[in-house]
Amino acid sequence: MGGMVESLVRARGLVKRFGSYTAVDGIDVDIEPGESFGFLGPNGAGKSTTMRMVGAVSPPTAGELRILGMDPAVDGPAIRARLGVVPQTDNLDLELTVEENLLVYGRYFGLPRATVRERTAELLDFVQLTDRAKDRVEPLSGGMKRRVTIARALVNEPDVVLLDEPTTGLDPQARHVLWERLYRLKQRGVTLVLTTHYMDEAEQLCDRLVVMDRGRIAAEGSPAGLIAAWSTREVLELRFPVTEGGPSHAAALAPLAARGAVERVEELPDRLLLYTADGDAALSEVLALGLRPLSSLVRRSSLEDVFLRLTGRTLVD
Ligand SMILES: Nc1ncnc2c1ncn2[C@@H]1O[C@H](COP(=O)(O)OP(=O)(O)O)[C@@H](O)[C@H]1O
Ligand SMILES: [Mg+2]
């Protein structure tokens, strides 16, 4: 292609409607080879709907979509053969063993039996399930089932792996095991496209991401770039005793904002967030005003702060 590397995924004005409801409302996306790209957004943002279009299993209502340089309306099977898909809900065959799930899937792609056997062994080693190869899938933990689904998605040696909420519903330990495996895949040069509503997952795994809300893209960039563009270096979190009907603590902090010691104050139901370059300095000023918070915490800004700034809402409620 004339030396030009085409984006693996290119979307322009992509729309998906269900009846009169618009789930994806005109998004532009470019995903490049080798990168780890994320869609970060709350439930209902349109992430899964987007992933099904990118997976060439759900036709767009409008807009332009090219996947691996092909048109999904024409080349669906050719596209799907080169994708690895980890859907939001595991759809493993629970009656089969771990190994059989991979073997059946590989045969479905028309791969030779010996090749599938060899890859299955390698992939079960990769997801650390070799010792469970002969076990039925049904009784396995959620984290193990997720690892089987990921191994299965790799059987056809895909160019791109689509992961829809890879760790939702898992306990913290199982999440960390998965993150570590996905990081290894990324290091091997596999292009990852993932959705998540966990800002820490997006920060850990994504080179670049879009913040998605109500079917639209609110911002795009690297995790650090988004934080630099949309938040301050630090955040001072304050909790105050509940004051029914009294003056709000946010109002009492107005002098700090006026003086520029704090850039912005967000009032959440259970705490105040003070956006500032220097959280400790801001805390000194809060105390100098005579305010007495029950607790205070200085932390770095996160993608959660970016989301709050862009949408006025929190990611996980
Ligand atoms: N097949 C469908 N029919 C009707 N509405 C749908 C369908 N799939 C998704 N939706 C709606 O589209 C919106 C976006 O859904 P989804 O893409 O699953 O969001 P997310 O994955 O970000 O949570 C939701 O309001 C959902 O109810
Ligand atoms: Mg979803």
CSV table of C-alpha atoms and ligand atoms in Angstrom, one decimal:
chain,number,residue,atom,x,y,z
A,1,MET,CA,0.0,0.0,0.0
A,2,GLY,CA,2.6,2.5,-1.1
A,3,GLY,CA,4.5,2.4,2.2
A,4,MET,CA,1.6,3.9,4.0
A,5,VAL,CA,0.5,1.9,7.0
A,6,GLU,CA,-3.3,2.1,7.1
A,7,SER,CA,-4.9,2.3,10.5
A,8,LEU,CA,-6.1,-1.1,11.8
A,9,VAL,CA,-9.4,0.5,12.6
A,10,ARG,CA,-10.7,3.7,11.1
A,11,ALA,CA,-14.1,5.1,11.9
A,12,ARG,CA,-15.6,8.4,10.8
A,13,GLY,CA,-19.0,9.6,12.0
A,14,LEU,CA,-19.8,6.1,13.1
A,15,VAL,CA,-23.4,5.7,14.3
A,16,LYS,CA,-25.5,2.9,15.7
A,17,ARG,CA,-29.2,3.3,16.4
A,18,PHE,CA,-31.6,0.8,17.9
A,19,GLY,CA,-35.0,2.0,16.7
A,20,SER,CA,-35.1,5.7,17.6
A,21,TYR,CA,-32.4,5.3,20.3
A,22,THR,CA,-28.9,6.4,19.3
A,23,ALA,CA,-26.3,4.2,21.2
A,24,VAL,CA,-23.3,5.5,19.2
A,25,ASP,CA,-23.6,9.0,18.0
A,26,GLY,CA,-21.0,9.8,15.4
A,27,ILE,CA,-17.6,8.8,16.6
A,28,ASP,CA,-14.2,9.2,14.9
A,29,VAL,CA,-11.5,6.6,15.8
A,30,ASP,CA,-8.1,5.6,14.5
A,31,ILE,CA,-6.3,2.7,16.0
A,32,GLU,CA,-2.7,2.1,14.9
A,33,PRO,CA,-0.8,-1.2,14.7
A,34,GLY,CA,0.9,-2.3,17.9
A,35,GLU,CA,-0.9,0.2,20.2
A,36,SER,CA,-3.1,-0.5,23.1
A,37,PHE,CA,-6.3,1.5,22.6
A,38,GLY,CA,-9.1,2.0,25.1
A,39,PHE,CA,-12.7,3.2,25.3
A,40,LEU,CA,-13.2,4.5,28.8
A,41,GLY,CA,-16.8,5.3,29.9
A,42,PRO,CA,-19.6,4.4,32.3
A,43,ASN,CA,-22.3,1.8,31.7
A,44,GLY,CA,-24.5,2.7,28.8
A,45,ALA,CA,-21.8,4.9,27.1
A,46,GLY,CA,-22.0,2.7,23.9
A,47,LYS,CA,-18.7,0.8,24.4
A,48,SER,CA,-20.0,-2.7,23.7
A,49,THR,CA,-22.0,-1.4,20.8
A,50,THR,CA,-18.9,0.1,19.3
A,51,MET,CA,-16.9,-3.1,19.9
A,52,ARG,CA,-19.5,-5.2,18.1
A,53,MET,CA,-19.2,-2.9,15.1
A,54,VAL,CA,-15.4,-3.1,15.2
A,55,GLY,CA,-15.7,-6.9,15.6
A,56,ALA,CA,-17.7,-6.9,12.3
A,57,VAL,CA,-20.7,-8.6,13.9
A,58,SER,CA,-23.0,-5.6,14.0
A,59,PRO,CA,-23.4,-3.3,11.0
A,60,PRO,CA,-23.2,0.5,11.6
A,61,THR,CA,-26.3,2.5,11.0
A,62,ALA,CA,-24.3,5.3,9.4
A,63,GLY,CA,-20.8,6.5,9.0
A,64,GLU,CA,-17.6,5.0,7.6
A,65,LEU,CA,-15.8,2.0,9.1
A,66,ARG,CA,-12.7,0.2,7.9
A,67,ILE,CA,-11.2,-2.7,9.8
A,68,LEU,CA,-7.8,-4.0,8.8
A,69,GLY,CA,-8.2,-2.0,5.6
A,70,MET,CA,-11.4,-3.8,4.8
A,71,ASP,CA,-15.1,-3.0,4.7
A,72,PRO,CA,-17.0,-5.1,7.3
A,73,ALA,CA,-20.2,-5.0,5.1
A,74,VAL,CA,-18.2,-6.8,2.3
A,75,ASP,CA,-15.4,-8.7,4.0
A,76,GLY,CA,-16.9,-9.7,7.4
A,77,PRO,CA,-15.5,-13.2,7.4
A,78,ALA,CA,-12.0,-12.1,6.3
A,79,ILE,CA,-12.0,-9.5,9.1
A,80,ARG,CA,-13.3,-11.8,11.8
A,81,ALA,CA,-10.6,-14.4,10.9
A,82,ARG,CA,-7.9,-11.9,11.9
A,83,LEU,CA,-9.6,-10.7,15.1
A,84,GLY,CA,-9.5,-12.1,18.6
A,85,VAL,CA,-12.6,-11.4,20.5
A,86,VAL,CA,-13.2,-11.4,24.3
A,87,PRO,CA,-16.9,-10.4,24.7
A,88,GLN,CA,-18.2,-8.7,27.8
A,89,THR,CA,-19.8,-11.9,29.0
A,90,ASP,CA,-17.8,-15.1,28.6
A,91,ASN,CA,-19.5,-17.5,26.1
A,92,LEU,CA,-17.4,-20.6,26.7
A,93,ASP,CA,-18.9,-24.0,26.4
A,94,LEU,CA,-19.3,-24.9,30.1
A,95,GLU,CA,-19.7,-28.6,29.5
A,96,LEU,CA,-16.4,-28.9,27.6
A,97,THR,CA,-13.0,-28.9,29.2
A,98,VAL,CA,-10.7,-25.9,29.1
A,99,GLU,CA,-8.6,-27.6,26.4
A,100,GLU,CA,-11.7,-28.6,24.3
A,101,ASN,CA,-13.0,-25.1,24.2
A,102,LEU,CA,-9.8,-24.0,22.5
A,103,LEU,CA,-9.6,-27.0,20.2
A,104,VAL,CA,-13.2,-26.5,19.0
A,105,TYR,CA,-12.7,-22.8,18.4
A,106,GLY,CA,-9.5,-23.4,16.4
A,107,ARG,CA,-11.2,-26.1,14.3
A,108,TYR,CA,-14.0,-23.6,13.6
A,109,PHE,CA,-11.4,-21.3,12.0
A,110,GLY,CA,-10.4,-24.3,9.8
A,111,LEU,CA,-6.9,-24.6,11.3
A,112,PRO,CA,-5.2,-28.0,11.0
A,113,ARG,CA,-5.7,-30.3,14.1
A,114,ALA,CA,-2.0,-30.5,14.9
A,115,THR,CA,-1.6,-26.7,14.7
A,116,VAL,CA,-4.5,-26.2,17.0
A,117,ARG,CA,-3.2,-28.7,19.5
A,118,GLU,CA,0.2,-27.1,19.6
A,119,ARG,CA,-1.2,-23.6,20.0
A,120,THR,CA,-3.7,-24.7,22.6
A,121,ALA,CA,-0.8,-26.1,24.7
A,122,GLU,CA,1.2,-22.8,24.3
A,123,LEU,CA,-1.8,-20.6,25.1
A,124,LEU,CA,-2.8,-22.5,28.2
A,125,ASP,CA,0.7,-22.1,29.4
A,126,PHE,CA,0.5,-18.4,28.6
A,127,VAL,CA,-2.6,-17.9,30.6
A,128,GLN,CA,-1.3,-20.2,33.4
A,129,LEU,CA,-4.0,-22.8,33.1
A,130,THR,CA,-2.0,-25.9,31.9
A,131,ASP,CA,-2.8,-27.8,35.0
A,132,ARG,CA,-6.6,-27.2,34.4
A,133,ALA,CA,-6.5,-28.2,30.7
A,134,LYS,CA,-8.5,-31.4,31.3
A,135,ASP,CA,-11.0,-29.8,33.8
A,136,ARG,CA,-14.5,-28.8,32.8
A,137,VAL,CA,-14.9,-25.1,32.5
A,138,GLU,CA,-18.1,-24.8,34.5
A,139,PRO,CA,-16.7,-24.9,38.1
A,140,LEU,CA,-13.7,-22.6,37.3
A,141,SER,CA,-13.5,-19.2,39.0
A,142,GLY,CA,-14.5,-16.0,37.1
A,143,GLY,CA,-10.9,-15.0,36.7
A,144,MET,CA,-10.0,-18.5,35.3
A,145,LYS,CA,-12.9,-18.4,32.8
A,146,ARG,CA,-11.8,-15.0,31.7
A,147,ARG,CA,-8.3,-16.4,31.0
A,148,VAL,CA,-9.7,-19.3,29.0
A,149,THR,CA,-11.7,-16.8,26.9
A,150,ILE,CA,-8.5,-14.8,26.3
A,151,ALA,CA,-6.6,-17.9,25.4
A,152,ARG,CA,-9.4,-18.9,23.0
A,153,ALA,CA,-9.3,-15.5,21.4
A,154,LEU,CA,-5.6,-16.0,20.6
A,155,VAL,CA,-6.0,-19.4,18.9
A,156,ASN,CA,-6.2,-17.9,15.4
A,157,GLU,CA,-3.1,-15.7,16.1
A,158,PRO,CA,-5.1,-12.5,15.6
A,159,ASP,CA,-3.6,-9.2,14.5
A,160,VAL,CA,-6.0,-7.3,16.9
A,161,VAL,CA,-7.6,-8.5,20.1
A,162,LEU,CA,-10.8,-6.9,21.2
A,163,LEU,CA,-11.5,-7.1,24.9
A,164,ASP,CA,-14.8,-5.8,26.2
A,165,GLU,CA,-14.5,-5.1,29.9
A,166,PRO,CA,-11.8,-7.7,30.5
A,167,THR,CA,-11.9,-7.6,34.3
A,168,THR,CA,-15.4,-6.4,35.2
A,169,GLY,CA,-16.7,-8.5,38.1
A,170,LEU,CA,-13.4,-10.0,39.1
A,171,ASP,CA,-11.8,-9.6,42.5
A,172,PRO,CA,-8.6,-7.4,42.7
A,173,GLN,CA,-6.2,-10.3,42.7
A,174,ALA,CA,-7.7,-11.9,39.6
A,175,ARG,CA,-7.7,-8.5,37.9
A,176,HIS,CA,-4.0,-8.0,38.5
A,177,VAL,CA,-3.2,-11.5,37.1
A,178,LEU,CA,-5.2,-10.5,34.0
A,179,TRP,CA,-3.5,-7.1,33.7
A,180,GLU,CA,-0.1,-8.7,33.8
A,181,ARG,CA,-1.0,-11.2,31.1
A,182,LEU,CA,-2.5,-8.5,28.9
A,183,TYR,CA,0.6,-6.4,29.4
A,184,ARG,CA,2.7,-9.3,28.1
A,185,LEU,CA,0.5,-9.6,25.0
A,186,LYS,CA,1.0,-5.9,24.4
A,187,GLN,CA,4.8,-6.3,24.7
A,188,ARG,CA,4.6,-9.1,22.1
A,189,GLY,CA,3.3,-6.4,19.7
A,190,VAL,CA,-0.3,-7.5,19.6
A,191,THR,CA,-2.7,-4.6,19.1
A,192,LEU,CA,-5.2,-4.5,22.0
A,193,VAL,CA,-8.5,-2.7,21.8
A,194,LEU,CA,-10.3,-2.7,25.1
A,195,THR,CA,-13.3,-1.1,26.8
A,196,THR,CA,-13.4,-0.4,30.5
A,197,HIS,CA,-15.2,1.7,33.1
A,198,TYR,CA,-12.2,1.3,35.5
A,199,MET,CA,-9.9,4.3,35.2
A,200,ASP,CA,-7.1,2.4,36.8
A,201,GLU,CA,-7.4,-0.3,34.2
A,202,ALA,CA,-7.3,2.3,31.4
A,203,GLU,CA,-4.2,3.9,33.0
A,204,GLN,CA,-2.5,0.5,33.4
A,205,LEU,CA,-3.2,-0.9,29.9
A,206,CYS,CA,-3.8,1.9,27.4
A,207,ASP,CA,-1.3,3.8,25.4
A,208,ARG,CA,-4.1,5.9,24.1
A,209,LEU,CA,-7.8,6.1,24.9
A,210,VAL,CA,-11.0,8.0,24.2
A,211,VAL,CA,-13.3,9.0,27.0
A,212,MET,CA,-16.8,8.0,25.9
A,213,ASP,CA,-20.1,9.2,27.3
A,214,ARG,CA,-23.6,8.9,25.9
A,215,GLY,CA,-22.5,7.6,22.6
A,216,ARG,CA,-20.0,10.4,22.0
A,217,ILE,CA,-16.3,10.9,22.4
A,218,ALA,CA,-15.6,13.6,25.0
A,219,ALA,CA,-11.8,13.6,24.7
A,220,GLU,CA,-8.9,11.6,23.3
A,221,GLY,CA,-5.3,11.1,24.3
A,222,SER,CA,-2.7,9.2,26.4
A,223,PRO,CA,-3.7,8.7,30.1
A,224,ALA,CA,-1.0,11.2,31.1
A,225,GLY,CA,-1.9,13.6,28.3
A,226,LEU,CA,-5.6,13.6,29.2
A,227,ILE,CA,-4.8,14.2,32.8
A,228,ALA,CA,-2.5,17.1,31.9
A,229,ALA,CA,-5.1,18.6,29.6
A,230,TRP,CA,-8.2,18.2,31.8
A,231,SER,CA,-7.0,18.2,35.4
A,232,THR,CA,-4.5,19.6,37.8
A,233,ARG,CA,-1.4,17.8,39.1
A,234,GLU,CA,-2.8,17.1,42.5
A,235,VAL,CA,-6.2,16.8,44.1
A,236,LEU,CA,-7.0,17.5,47.8
A,237,GLU,CA,-9.9,15.4,49.0
A,238,LEU,CA,-11.7,16.8,52.1
A,239,ARG,CA,-14.5,15.2,54.1
A,240,PHE,CA,-16.5,17.5,56.4
A,241,PRO,CA,-19.1,16.7,59.1
A,242,VAL,CA,-22.6,16.7,57.6
A,243,THR,CA,-24.2,20.2,58.0
A,244,GLU,CA,-27.9,20.0,57.4
A,245,GLY,CA,-29.2,23.2,55.8
A,246,GLY,CA,-26.1,25.2,56.9
A,247,PRO,CA,-23.8,27.0,54.5
A,248,SER,CA,-21.9,24.6,52.3
A,249,HIS,CA,-18.2,24.0,52.8
A,250,ALA,CA,-17.7,24.5,49.1
A,251,ALA,CA,-18.9,28.1,49.5
A,252,ALA,CA,-16.5,28.6,52.4
A,253,LEU,CA,-13.6,27.6,50.2
A,254,ALA,CA,-14.4,30.3,47.6
A,255,PRO,CA,-11.6,32.6,48.8
A,256,LEU,CA,-9.0,30.0,47.9
A,257,ALA,CA,-10.3,29.8,44.4
A,258,ALA,CA,-10.4,33.6,44.1
A,259,ARG,CA,-6.8,33.7,45.2
A,260,GLY,CA,-5.8,31.0,42.8
A,261,ALA,CA,-4.6,28.6,45.4
A,262,VAL,CA,-7.2,26.2,44.1
A,263,GLU,CA,-8.2,26.0,40.4
A,264,ARG,CA,-11.6,24.3,40.8
A,265,VAL,CA,-13.7,22.7,43.5
A,266,GLU,CA,-16.0,19.7,42.9
A,267,GLU,CA,-18.7,18.9,45.4
A,268,LEU,CA,-19.5,15.1,45.6
A,269,PRO,CA,-22.1,13.7,47.9
A,270,ASP,CA,-19.5,12.5,50.4
A,271,ARG,CA,-16.5,14.8,49.8
A,272,LEU,CA,-15.1,17.9,48.3
A,273,LEU,CA,-12.3,17.7,45.6
A,274,LEU,CA,-10.0,20.7,45.4
A,275,TYR,CA,-8.0,20.8,42.1
A,276,THR,CA,-4.6,22.3,42.6
A,277,ALA,CA,-0.9,22.0,41.6
A,278,ASP,CA,0.0,21.7,45.3
A,279,GLY,CA,-2.3,19.8,47.6
A,280,ASP,CA,-0.3,20.2,50.8
A,281,ALA,CA,-0.2,24.0,50.3
A,282,ALA,CA,-3.9,24.1,49.6
A,283,LEU,CA,-4.6,22.1,52.8
A,284,SER,CA,-2.6,24.7,54.8
A,285,GLU,CA,-4.8,27.4,53.3
A,286,VAL,CA,-8.0,25.5,54.1
A,287,LEU,CA,-6.9,25.2,57.8
A,288,ALA,CA,-5.9,28.9,57.8
A,289,LEU,CA,-9.5,29.8,56.9
A,290,GLY,CA,-10.5,28.1,60.1
A,291,LEU,CA,-12.1,25.1,58.4
A,292,ARG,CA,-11.8,21.7,60.1
A,293,PRO,CA,-12.2,18.8,57.8
A,294,LEU,CA,-12.8,15.3,59.3
A,295,SER,CA,-10.2,13.9,57.0
A,296,SER,CA,-7.9,15.1,54.1
A,297,LEU,CA,-6.0,13.3,51.4
A,298,VAL,CA,-3.6,14.6,48.8
A,299,ARG,CA,-3.3,12.5,45.6
A,300,ARG,CA,-2.4,12.7,42.0
A,301,SER,CA,-5.1,13.4,39.4
A,302,SER,CA,-6.5,10.4,37.7
A,303,LEU,CA,-8.7,9.6,34.7
A,304,GLU,CA,-11.6,9.7,37.1
A,305,ASP,CA,-11.0,13.4,37.5
A,306,VAL,CA,-10.8,13.8,33.8
A,307,PHE,CA,-14.2,12.1,33.4
A,308,LEU,CA,-15.7,14.3,36.2
A,309,ARG,CA,-14.4,17.4,34.5
A,310,LEU,CA,-15.7,16.4,31.1
A,311,THR,CA,-19.1,15.2,32.1
A,312,GLY,CA,-19.8,16.5,35.6
A,313,ARG,CA,-20.4,12.9,36.7
A,314,THR,CA,-18.3,10.1,38.2
A,315,LEU,CA,-17.4,7.0,36.2
A,316,VAL,CA,-18.5,4.3,38.7
A,317,ASP,CA,-21.6,5.3,40.8
B,1,LIG,N1,-29.5,-4.5,21.0
B,1,LIG,C1,-29.9,-3.4,21.6
B,1,LIG,N2,-31.2,-3.0,21.5
B,1,LIG,C2,-31.6,-1.8,22.1
B,1,LIG,N3,-30.8,-1.0,22.8
B,1,LIG,C3,-29.5,-1.4,23.0
B,1,LIG,C4,-29.0,-2.6,22.4
B,1,LIG,N4,-27.7,-2.8,22.7
B,1,LIG,C5,-27.4,-1.7,23.5
B,1,LIG,N5,-28.5,-0.9,23.6
B,1,LIG,C6,-28.5,0.3,24.4
B,1,LIG,O1,-27.4,1.2,23.9
B,1,LIG,C7,-26.8,1.9,25.0
B,1,LIG,C8,-25.3,1.6,25.0
B,1,LIG,O2,-25.2,0.2,25.4
B,1,LIG,P1,-23.7,-0.5,25.4
B,1,LIG,O3,-23.1,-0.3,24.1
B,1,LIG,O4,-23.9,-1.9,25.9
B,1,LIG,O5,-23.0,0.4,26.5
B,1,LIG,P2,-21.7,0.1,27.4
B,1,LIG,O6,-21.1,-1.1,26.8
B,1,LIG,O7,-20.9,1.3,27.3
B,1,LIG,O8,-22.2,-0.1,28.8
B,1,LIG,C9,-27.5,1.4,26.3
B,1,LIG,O9,-28.5,2.4,26.6
B,1,LIG,C10,-28.2,0.1,25.9
B,1,LIG,O10,-29.3,-0.1,26.6
B,2,MG,MG,-20.6,-2.9,27.7
